[in-house]
Amino acid sequence: MNTSEAISATAVAGLADRRLDWRHKAIPATANGTTHAEFVAAKHSLADLQTPLLTLDAAALQANADRLAAWCKEHGVLLAPHGKTTMSPQLWTEQLNRGAWGITLANFAQLRVAREFGVRNLQLANSLTDPHAIQWVADQPAGTKILSWVDSVGTVDVINNTLAGSDAVLDVLVELGAHGGRTGARGVEAAMELARVISDSTHLRLVGVSGYEGSLAHTADDAGLAAVRGYLAQMRLLHEQLLAAGLYGSSQVIITAGGSAYFDDVVTVLSPCISTGTETGGPAVDLMIRSGAYIIHDDGFYRGISPFSRDGDQPFTAGMHGWARVVSQTEPGLAILDAGKRDLPFDEGLPEPQFIGPVLGGAMEPLVGAEITSVNDQHSFMTYDASTTTVRPGDVIRLGLSHPCTAFDKWSVIPVLANSGPATDQTVVDLIHTFF
């Protein structure tokens, strides 16, 4: 790998040599044994695939990636996309090529995937408490930067004990939590006490402040936004107190928050902290958001809560769709589809019937008034108005989906269509590999 590369282009390109077979449920039996490159070169269309199916939309992915990259540049903030959304080095490459600082991940297994593909700058949005993971991070070669979070003195103790007798030093951010939230020191005072312990450690260097506002709210109403903004104000206060106390151990500090739901509020509240260091004589300070779902977006949770949806200013576009066939239609107004929990996300809203047609890849018409009411492991229950809509076994339904994070983990290979609209170019232009 070229040490100047943000990710190994050679490793990512090598995915095109992988052979496709029965292990990849998105690949038709007729293509068994072909390589990724051969499959794409054959210019297969949606009609060549089978249901149940998840597809991506190339035009939407590119537009979404461009949109947030431009927004971050305009606002002077760094982006370290949360790679656990897709666990796809190909999509990480698209984000890194557009200027992302690095990739954020959630656990040790995900870090190993990223390093296998040569990602140089990584952030673990979690605490290192597994001795195997701690030692692995400490043993990474020069040129690799891995930031992790610390939210308790107990975590400091585990790291110190694991690295005792070595000269290893790990870069960490003190994580601020909130009552009712997930991880993170509970309050500024507790975080300051933790920062002092980190400062005294010979194996840790405090390089910033981290937090996650998304666990405190699930809506964009006044109450939800107030909770998010109040928490972010506490993050800013913590940073200011750390500066005043001289507890940072680096000349370059990072403040990081921001998923795909409230990144605009993160920038509004925390961007005053950005500094070159010349103004204060202290460290330079960057603000980093970690939005991950934005590149895929959806037709559910993020469609409703994304800042660009809320302000109506060039919203993201849903870049994933499900496709399912009717396998049973034995009651008026009820159809059973061949896609279920094993195929499509359901934790942030059930799939949304959008179009219907007699064959996959053929002409489709809007499916008005239909609803997925429940899902089993391998089936979905779709109700519809039998007086106005005819549904037959074998009909194909295109589904809007909610929550890309729990869509990608169900597929090891995902076909990418030039455009997944019902009457547009449905050529398979790529295959996305995932590593969950």
Coordinates of C-alpha atoms in Angstrom, one line a residue, residues 7-436:
I7 CA -7.3 3.4 1.8
S8 CA -5.6 0.7 -0.2
A9 CA -6.7 1.1 -3.8
T10 CA -5.2 -2.2 -4.6
A11 CA -7.1 -4.1 -1.9
V12 CA -10.4 -2.5 -2.9
A13 CA -9.8 -3.2 -6.6
G14 CA -9.1 -6.8 -5.7
L15 CA -12.8 -7.3 -4.8
A16 CA -13.5 -7.4 -8.5
D17 CA -11.6 -10.7 -8.7
R18 CA -13.9 -12.4 -6.2
R19 CA -15.9 -15.2 -7.5
L20 CA -19.7 -15.2 -7.0
D21 CA -21.7 -18.3 -6.1
W22 CA -24.4 -19.8 -3.9
R23 CA -23.1 -17.9 -0.9
H24 CA -24.2 -14.6 -2.3
K25 CA -28.0 -14.5 -2.3
A26 CA -28.3 -11.5 -4.5
I27 CA -26.5 -13.3 -7.4
P28 CA -28.6 -15.4 -9.7
A29 CA -27.8 -19.1 -10.1
T30 CA -27.0 -18.5 -13.8
A31 CA -24.0 -16.4 -12.8
N32 CA -22.6 -18.9 -10.4
G33 CA -18.8 -19.1 -10.7
T34 CA -18.3 -15.7 -12.4
T35 CA -16.2 -13.0 -10.9
H36 CA -17.5 -9.7 -9.8
A37 CA -15.7 -8.0 -12.8
E38 CA -17.3 -10.5 -15.3
F39 CA -20.7 -10.1 -13.8
V40 CA -20.6 -6.3 -14.1
A41 CA -19.1 -6.5 -17.6
A42 CA -22.0 -8.6 -18.8
K43 CA -24.3 -5.6 -18.1
H44 CA -26.9 -7.6 -16.3
S45 CA -30.1 -5.8 -15.6
L46 CA -32.6 -5.9 -12.7
A47 CA -34.6 -8.5 -14.7
D48 CA -31.7 -11.0 -14.4
L49 CA -31.9 -11.0 -10.6
Q50 CA -34.3 -12.6 -8.2
T51 CA -36.3 -11.8 -5.2
P52 CA -36.0 -11.2 -2.3
L53 CA -33.5 -8.5 -3.3
L54 CA -31.8 -5.3 -2.0
T55 CA -30.4 -2.9 -4.6
L56 CA -28.6 0.4 -4.5
D57 CA -29.0 3.4 -6.7
A58 CA -25.7 4.6 -8.2
A59 CA -27.0 8.1 -9.0
A60 CA -28.3 8.6 -5.5
L61 CA -25.1 7.4 -3.8
Q62 CA -23.0 9.8 -5.8
A63 CA -25.3 12.7 -5.2
N64 CA -25.5 12.1 -1.5
A65 CA -21.7 11.7 -1.1
D66 CA -21.1 14.9 -3.0
R67 CA -23.8 16.8 -1.1
L68 CA -22.3 16.2 2.4
A69 CA -18.7 16.5 1.3
A70 CA -19.5 20.0 -0.1
W71 CA -21.5 20.9 3.0
C72 CA -18.6 19.9 5.3
K73 CA -16.2 21.9 3.2
E74 CA -18.5 24.9 3.3
H75 CA -18.7 24.8 7.1
G76 CA -15.1 24.0 7.7
V77 CA -15.6 20.7 9.5
L78 CA -14.1 17.3 9.2
L79 CA -16.0 14.2 8.3
A80 CA -15.2 10.7 9.6
P81 CA -18.2 8.7 8.3
H82 CA -19.4 5.9 10.5
G83 CA -18.4 2.9 8.4
K84 CA -20.5 0.5 10.4
T85 CA -23.5 1.6 8.4
T86 CA -22.3 -0.1 5.2
M87 CA -19.1 -2.0 6.2
S88 CA -18.2 -1.6 2.6
P89 CA -14.6 -0.6 1.7
Q90 CA -15.9 0.4 -1.8
L91 CA -18.2 3.0 -0.3
W92 CA -15.6 4.0 2.3
T93 CA -13.4 4.8 -0.7
E94 CA -16.0 7.0 -2.2
Q95 CA -16.2 8.9 1.0
L96 CA -12.5 9.2 1.5
N97 CA -11.9 10.3 -2.1
R98 CA -14.2 13.2 -1.4
G99 CA -12.0 14.4 1.5
A100 CA -13.2 12.5 4.5
W101 CA -10.6 12.5 7.3
G102 CA -11.0 8.8 7.9
I103 CA -13.5 6.2 8.9
T104 CA -15.3 5.7 12.2
L105 CA -16.1 2.2 13.4
A106 CA -17.9 0.7 16.4
N107 CA -15.9 -2.3 17.5
F108 CA -12.6 -4.3 17.2
A109 CA -13.9 -6.6 14.5
Q110 CA -14.8 -3.6 12.3
L111 CA -11.3 -2.1 12.9
R112 CA -9.7 -5.3 11.6
V113 CA -11.8 -5.1 8.4
A114 CA -10.7 -1.5 7.9
R115 CA -7.0 -2.2 8.4
E116 CA -7.2 -5.2 6.1
F117 CA -8.2 -2.7 3.4
G118 CA -5.5 -0.3 4.4
V119 CA -7.6 2.5 6.0
R120 CA -5.0 4.8 7.7
N121 CA -7.1 7.1 9.8
L122 CA -9.6 5.4 12.1
Q123 CA -11.8 6.4 15.0
L124 CA -13.3 3.8 17.3
A125 CA -16.6 5.3 18.6
N126 CA -16.3 3.2 21.7
S127 CA -14.0 2.3 24.6
L128 CA -11.2 -0.2 24.4
T129 CA -11.7 -2.7 27.2
D130 CA -10.7 -6.0 25.5
P131 CA -7.0 -6.6 26.1
H132 CA -6.6 -8.2 22.7
A133 CA -8.0 -5.1 21.0
I134 CA -5.9 -2.8 23.2
Q135 CA -2.7 -4.7 22.3
W136 CA -3.7 -4.8 18.6
V137 CA -4.2 -1.1 18.4
A138 CA -0.9 -0.5 20.2
D139 CA 0.9 -2.7 17.7
Q140 CA -0.4 -1.0 14.5
P141 CA 2.4 0.3 12.2
A142 CA 3.6 3.9 12.0
G143 CA 1.4 5.9 9.7
T144 CA -1.8 4.4 11.2
K145 CA -3.8 6.7 13.4
I146 CA -6.5 5.2 15.6
L147 CA -8.5 7.3 18.0
S148 CA -10.7 5.7 20.7
W149 CA -13.0 6.9 23.4
V150 CA -12.7 6.7 27.2
D151 CA -15.6 7.2 29.6
S152 CA -14.5 5.8 32.9
V153 CA -11.5 5.4 35.2
G154 CA -12.1 1.6 34.8
T155 CA -11.3 1.8 31.1
V156 CA -8.1 3.7 31.9
D157 CA -7.1 1.0 34.3
V158 CA -7.7 -1.8 31.8
I159 CA -5.5 0.0 29.2
N160 CA -2.8 0.8 31.7
N161 CA -2.7 -2.8 32.9
T162 CA -2.6 -4.2 29.4
L163 CA 0.2 -2.0 28.2
A164 CA 2.2 -2.1 31.4
G165 CA 5.9 -2.5 30.7
S166 CA 5.6 -1.2 27.1
D167 CA 6.2 2.3 25.8
A168 CA 2.9 2.3 23.8
V169 CA 0.7 5.5 24.0
L170 CA -2.8 5.5 22.7
D171 CA -4.6 8.6 21.5
V172 CA -8.0 8.9 23.2
L173 CA -11.0 11.3 23.5
V174 CA -12.9 11.8 26.7
E175 CA -16.5 10.8 26.0
L176 CA -19.3 12.9 27.5
G177 CA -22.5 11.1 28.1
A178 CA -25.9 12.1 29.5
H179 CA -28.4 10.6 31.9
G180 CA -30.6 8.4 29.9
G181 CA -28.1 8.2 27.1
R182 CA -25.7 5.4 26.2
T183 CA -22.0 5.5 27.0
G184 CA -20.0 8.5 28.2
A185 CA -19.0 10.1 31.5
R186 CA -22.2 11.3 33.2
G187 CA -21.7 15.1 33.3
V188 CA -18.9 17.6 32.8
E189 CA -17.5 17.3 36.3
A190 CA -17.1 13.5 35.9
A191 CA -15.5 14.0 32.5
M192 CA -13.0 16.5 33.9
E193 CA -12.1 14.1 36.7
L194 CA -11.5 11.4 34.0
A195 CA -9.4 13.7 31.9
R196 CA -7.1 14.3 34.9
V197 CA -6.7 10.6 35.3
I198 CA -5.9 10.2 31.5
S199 CA -3.4 13.1 31.8
D200 CA -1.6 11.2 34.5
S201 CA -1.4 7.9 32.5
T202 CA 1.8 7.0 30.7
H203 CA -0.1 5.0 28.1
L204 CA -2.8 7.5 27.1
R205 CA -2.8 10.9 25.4
L206 CA -5.9 13.1 25.6
V207 CA -6.6 14.5 22.1
G208 CA -10.2 15.6 22.2
V209 CA -13.8 15.3 23.3
S210 CA -16.4 12.9 21.9
G211 CA -20.1 12.3 22.2
Y212 CA -23.2 11.1 20.5
E213 CA -26.3 13.2 20.6
G214 CA -28.4 10.8 18.6
S215 CA -29.2 8.5 21.6
L216 CA -30.9 11.4 23.4
A217 CA -33.6 12.1 20.9
H218 CA -35.5 10.3 18.1
T219 CA -37.5 13.2 16.7
A220 CA -36.9 16.7 15.3
D221 CA -39.6 18.4 17.3
D222 CA -38.9 21.1 19.8
A223 CA -38.3 18.7 22.7
G224 CA -36.0 16.5 20.7
L225 CA -33.9 19.4 19.4
A226 CA -33.7 21.0 22.8
A227 CA -32.3 17.8 24.3
V228 CA -29.7 17.5 21.5
R229 CA -28.7 21.2 21.7
G230 CA -28.5 21.1 25.5
Y231 CA -26.2 18.1 25.4
L232 CA -24.0 19.7 22.7
A233 CA -23.7 22.8 24.9
Q234 CA -22.3 20.6 27.6
M235 CA -19.8 19.2 25.2
R236 CA -18.6 22.7 24.4
L237 CA -18.4 23.6 28.1
L238 CA -16.3 20.4 28.7
H239 CA -13.9 21.4 25.9
E240 CA -13.5 24.9 27.3
Q241 CA -12.7 23.6 30.8
L242 CA -10.2 21.1 29.4
L243 CA -8.5 24.0 27.5
A244 CA -8.4 26.2 30.6
A245 CA -7.0 23.4 32.7
G246 CA -4.3 22.5 30.1
L247 CA -5.3 18.8 30.1
Y248 CA -5.0 18.2 26.4
G249 CA -1.9 16.2 25.6
S250 CA -1.7 17.2 21.9
S251 CA -1.2 20.3 19.7
Q252 CA -4.1 19.1 17.5
V253 CA -7.5 18.5 19.2
I254 CA -10.6 17.0 17.8
I255 CA -14.2 17.6 19.0
T256 CA -16.5 15.0 17.5
A257 CA -20.2 14.4 17.5
G258 CA -22.9 14.1 14.9
G259 CA -24.7 11.2 13.3
S260 CA -26.9 11.6 10.3
A261 CA -29.9 13.1 12.1
Y262 CA -28.6 16.2 13.9
F263 CA -25.2 17.1 12.3
D264 CA -26.5 20.6 11.5
D265 CA -27.1 21.3 15.2
V266 CA -23.6 19.9 16.0
V267 CA -22.0 22.4 13.7
T268 CA -24.1 25.3 15.0
V269 CA -23.3 24.6 18.6
L270 CA -19.7 23.4 18.4
S271 CA -18.2 25.2 15.4
P272 CA -17.2 28.2 17.7
C273 CA -14.7 25.9 19.2
I274 CA -12.8 25.5 15.9
S275 CA -9.4 27.2 16.3
T276 CA -6.0 27.3 14.6
G277 CA -4.5 27.8 18.1
T278 CA -2.9 31.1 17.3
E279 CA -5.8 33.0 18.8
T280 CA -5.4 31.4 22.2
G281 CA -1.9 30.1 22.2
G282 CA -3.3 26.6 22.8
P283 CA -3.8 23.6 20.5
A284 CA -5.5 23.8 17.1
V285 CA -9.1 22.5 17.3
D286 CA -11.1 20.7 14.6
L287 CA -14.7 19.8 14.7
M288 CA -15.5 16.4 13.2
I289 CA -18.9 14.9 12.4
R290 CA -19.5 11.2 11.9
S291 CA -22.5 10.9 9.7
G292 CA -22.7 7.4 8.1
A293 CA -26.2 6.7 6.9
Y294 CA -26.3 9.8 4.7
I295 CA -24.6 8.1 1.7
I296 CA -27.5 5.6 1.5
H297 CA -30.3 7.6 3.1
D298 CA -33.7 6.0 3.1
D299 CA -37.5 6.3 2.7
G300 CA -38.2 6.2 6.4
F301 CA -36.5 7.4 9.5
Y302 CA -33.7 9.5 7.9
R303 CA -36.1 10.9 5.2
G304 CA -38.1 12.4 8.1
I305 CA -35.3 13.6 10.4
S306 CA -32.3 14.5 8.2
P307 CA -31.4 18.2 8.4
F308 CA -31.6 18.5 4.6
S309 CA -35.1 17.0 4.6
R310 CA -36.2 19.4 7.4
D311 CA -34.9 22.5 5.8
G312 CA -36.0 21.4 2.3
D313 CA -32.6 22.5 0.8
Q314 CA -31.5 19.8 -1.6
P315 CA -32.4 16.8 0.5
F316 CA -30.6 13.5 0.2
T317 CA -32.1 10.8 -2.0
A318 CA -33.0 7.3 -1.0
G319 CA -30.2 5.1 -2.4
M320 CA -31.6 1.6 -1.5
H321 CA -34.7 -0.3 -2.4
G322 CA -36.1 -3.7 -1.6
W323 CA -37.8 -5.9 -4.2
A324 CA -40.2 -8.7 -3.3
R325 CA -42.6 -11.1 -5.0
V326 CA -46.1 -12.0 -4.0
V327 CA -45.9 -15.7 -3.0
S328 CA -49.4 -16.0 -1.6
Q329 CA -52.7 -14.2 -2.2
T330 CA -55.5 -16.2 -0.7
E331 CA -57.5 -13.5 1.1
P332 CA -59.0 -10.3 -0.5
G333 CA -56.8 -7.4 0.4
L334 CA -53.9 -9.4 1.8
A335 CA -50.7 -10.4 -0.1
I336 CA -47.7 -12.3 1.4
L337 CA -44.4 -11.3 0.0
D338 CA -41.1 -13.3 -0.1
A339 CA -39.0 -10.8 1.8
G340 CA -38.8 -10.7 5.6
K341 CA -36.6 -9.8 8.5
R342 CA -33.7 -11.8 7.1
D343 CA -33.7 -9.6 4.0
L344 CA -34.9 -6.1 4.8
P345 CA -34.7 -3.7 7.7
F346 CA -37.7 -3.3 10.1
D347 CA -36.3 -1.8 13.3
E348 CA -36.9 1.9 12.3
G349 CA -40.1 1.4 10.4
L350 CA -41.6 -1.3 8.2
P351 CA -40.9 -1.4 4.4
E352 CA -43.1 0.9 2.3
P353 CA -44.8 -0.5 -0.8
Q354 CA -44.1 1.9 -3.7
F355 CA -44.6 0.3 -7.1
I356 CA -46.1 -2.9 -8.5
G357 CA -45.5 -4.8 -11.7
P358 CA -45.9 -8.3 -13.2
V359 CA -42.2 -9.0 -13.6
L360 CA -38.9 -7.8 -12.0
G361 CA -37.3 -5.2 -14.2
G362 CA -40.4 -4.5 -16.2
A363 CA -43.0 -1.7 -16.2
M364 CA -44.4 -0.8 -12.8
E365 CA -47.2 1.5 -11.6
P366 CA -47.6 3.3 -8.3
L367 CA -49.0 1.1 -5.5
V368 CA -51.3 3.5 -3.7
G369 CA -52.8 2.7 -0.3
A370 CA -50.8 -0.5 0.3
E371 CA -49.1 -1.1 3.6
I372 CA -46.7 -3.7 5.1
T373 CA -48.3 -4.4 8.4
S374 CA -45.9 -7.0 9.8
V375 CA -42.9 -9.1 8.9
N376 CA -41.8 -12.6 9.7
D377 CA -38.3 -14.1 9.2
Q378 CA -38.9 -14.7 5.5
H379 CA -42.3 -13.1 4.7
S380 CA -44.0 -9.7 4.8
F381 CA -47.7 -9.1 5.1
M382 CA -49.0 -6.5 2.7
T383 CA -52.6 -5.1 2.9
Y384 CA -54.2 -3.3 0.0
D385 CA -57.6 -2.1 -1.3
A386 CA -58.8 -5.0 -3.3
S387 CA -61.6 -2.9 -4.8
T388 CA -59.1 -0.6 -6.6
T389 CA -55.9 -2.7 -6.8
T390 CA -55.3 -6.2 -8.3
V391 CA -52.5 -8.2 -6.8
R392 CA -51.5 -11.7 -8.1
P393 CA -49.0 -14.3 -7.2
G394 CA -45.7 -13.5 -8.9
D395 CA -46.3 -9.8 -9.0
V396 CA -43.2 -7.7 -8.0
I397 CA -43.3 -5.0 -5.4
R398 CA -40.7 -2.3 -5.0
L399 CA -40.3 -1.3 -1.4
G400 CA -39.0 1.8 0.2
L401 CA -36.8 1.0 3.2
S402 CA -35.9 2.6 6.6
H403 CA -32.5 2.5 8.3
P404 CA -29.6 1.5 6.1
C405 CA -27.6 0.3 9.1
T406 CA -29.8 -2.8 9.4
A407 CA -30.3 -3.3 5.6
F408 CA -26.6 -3.8 4.7
D409 CA -25.9 -6.4 7.3
K410 CA -28.3 -8.8 5.7
W411 CA -26.4 -8.9 2.3
S412 CA -22.8 -9.9 1.5
V413 CA -23.1 -8.6 -2.0
I414 CA -25.5 -5.9 -3.1
P415 CA -26.2 -5.0 -6.8
V416 CA -25.9 -1.4 -7.8
L417 CA -28.3 -0.2 -10.4
A418 CA -27.5 2.8 -12.6
N419 CA -30.9 4.1 -11.4
S420 CA -33.5 2.2 -9.5
G421 CA -36.5 4.1 -10.6
P422 CA -39.4 2.1 -12.0
A423 CA -38.9 3.4 -15.6
T424 CA -35.3 4.2 -15.8
D425 CA -31.9 2.5 -16.5
Q426 CA -31.8 -0.6 -14.3
T427 CA -28.5 -1.9 -15.5
V428 CA -26.2 -3.4 -12.8
V429 CA -23.2 -1.1 -12.9
D430 CA -21.4 -2.5 -9.8
L431 CA -21.6 -4.9 -6.9
I432 CA -21.0 -3.7 -3.3
H433 CA -19.3 -6.2 -1.0
T434 CA -20.0 -5.9 2.8
F435 CA -18.0 -7.4 5.7
F436 CA -20.2 -7.7 8.8

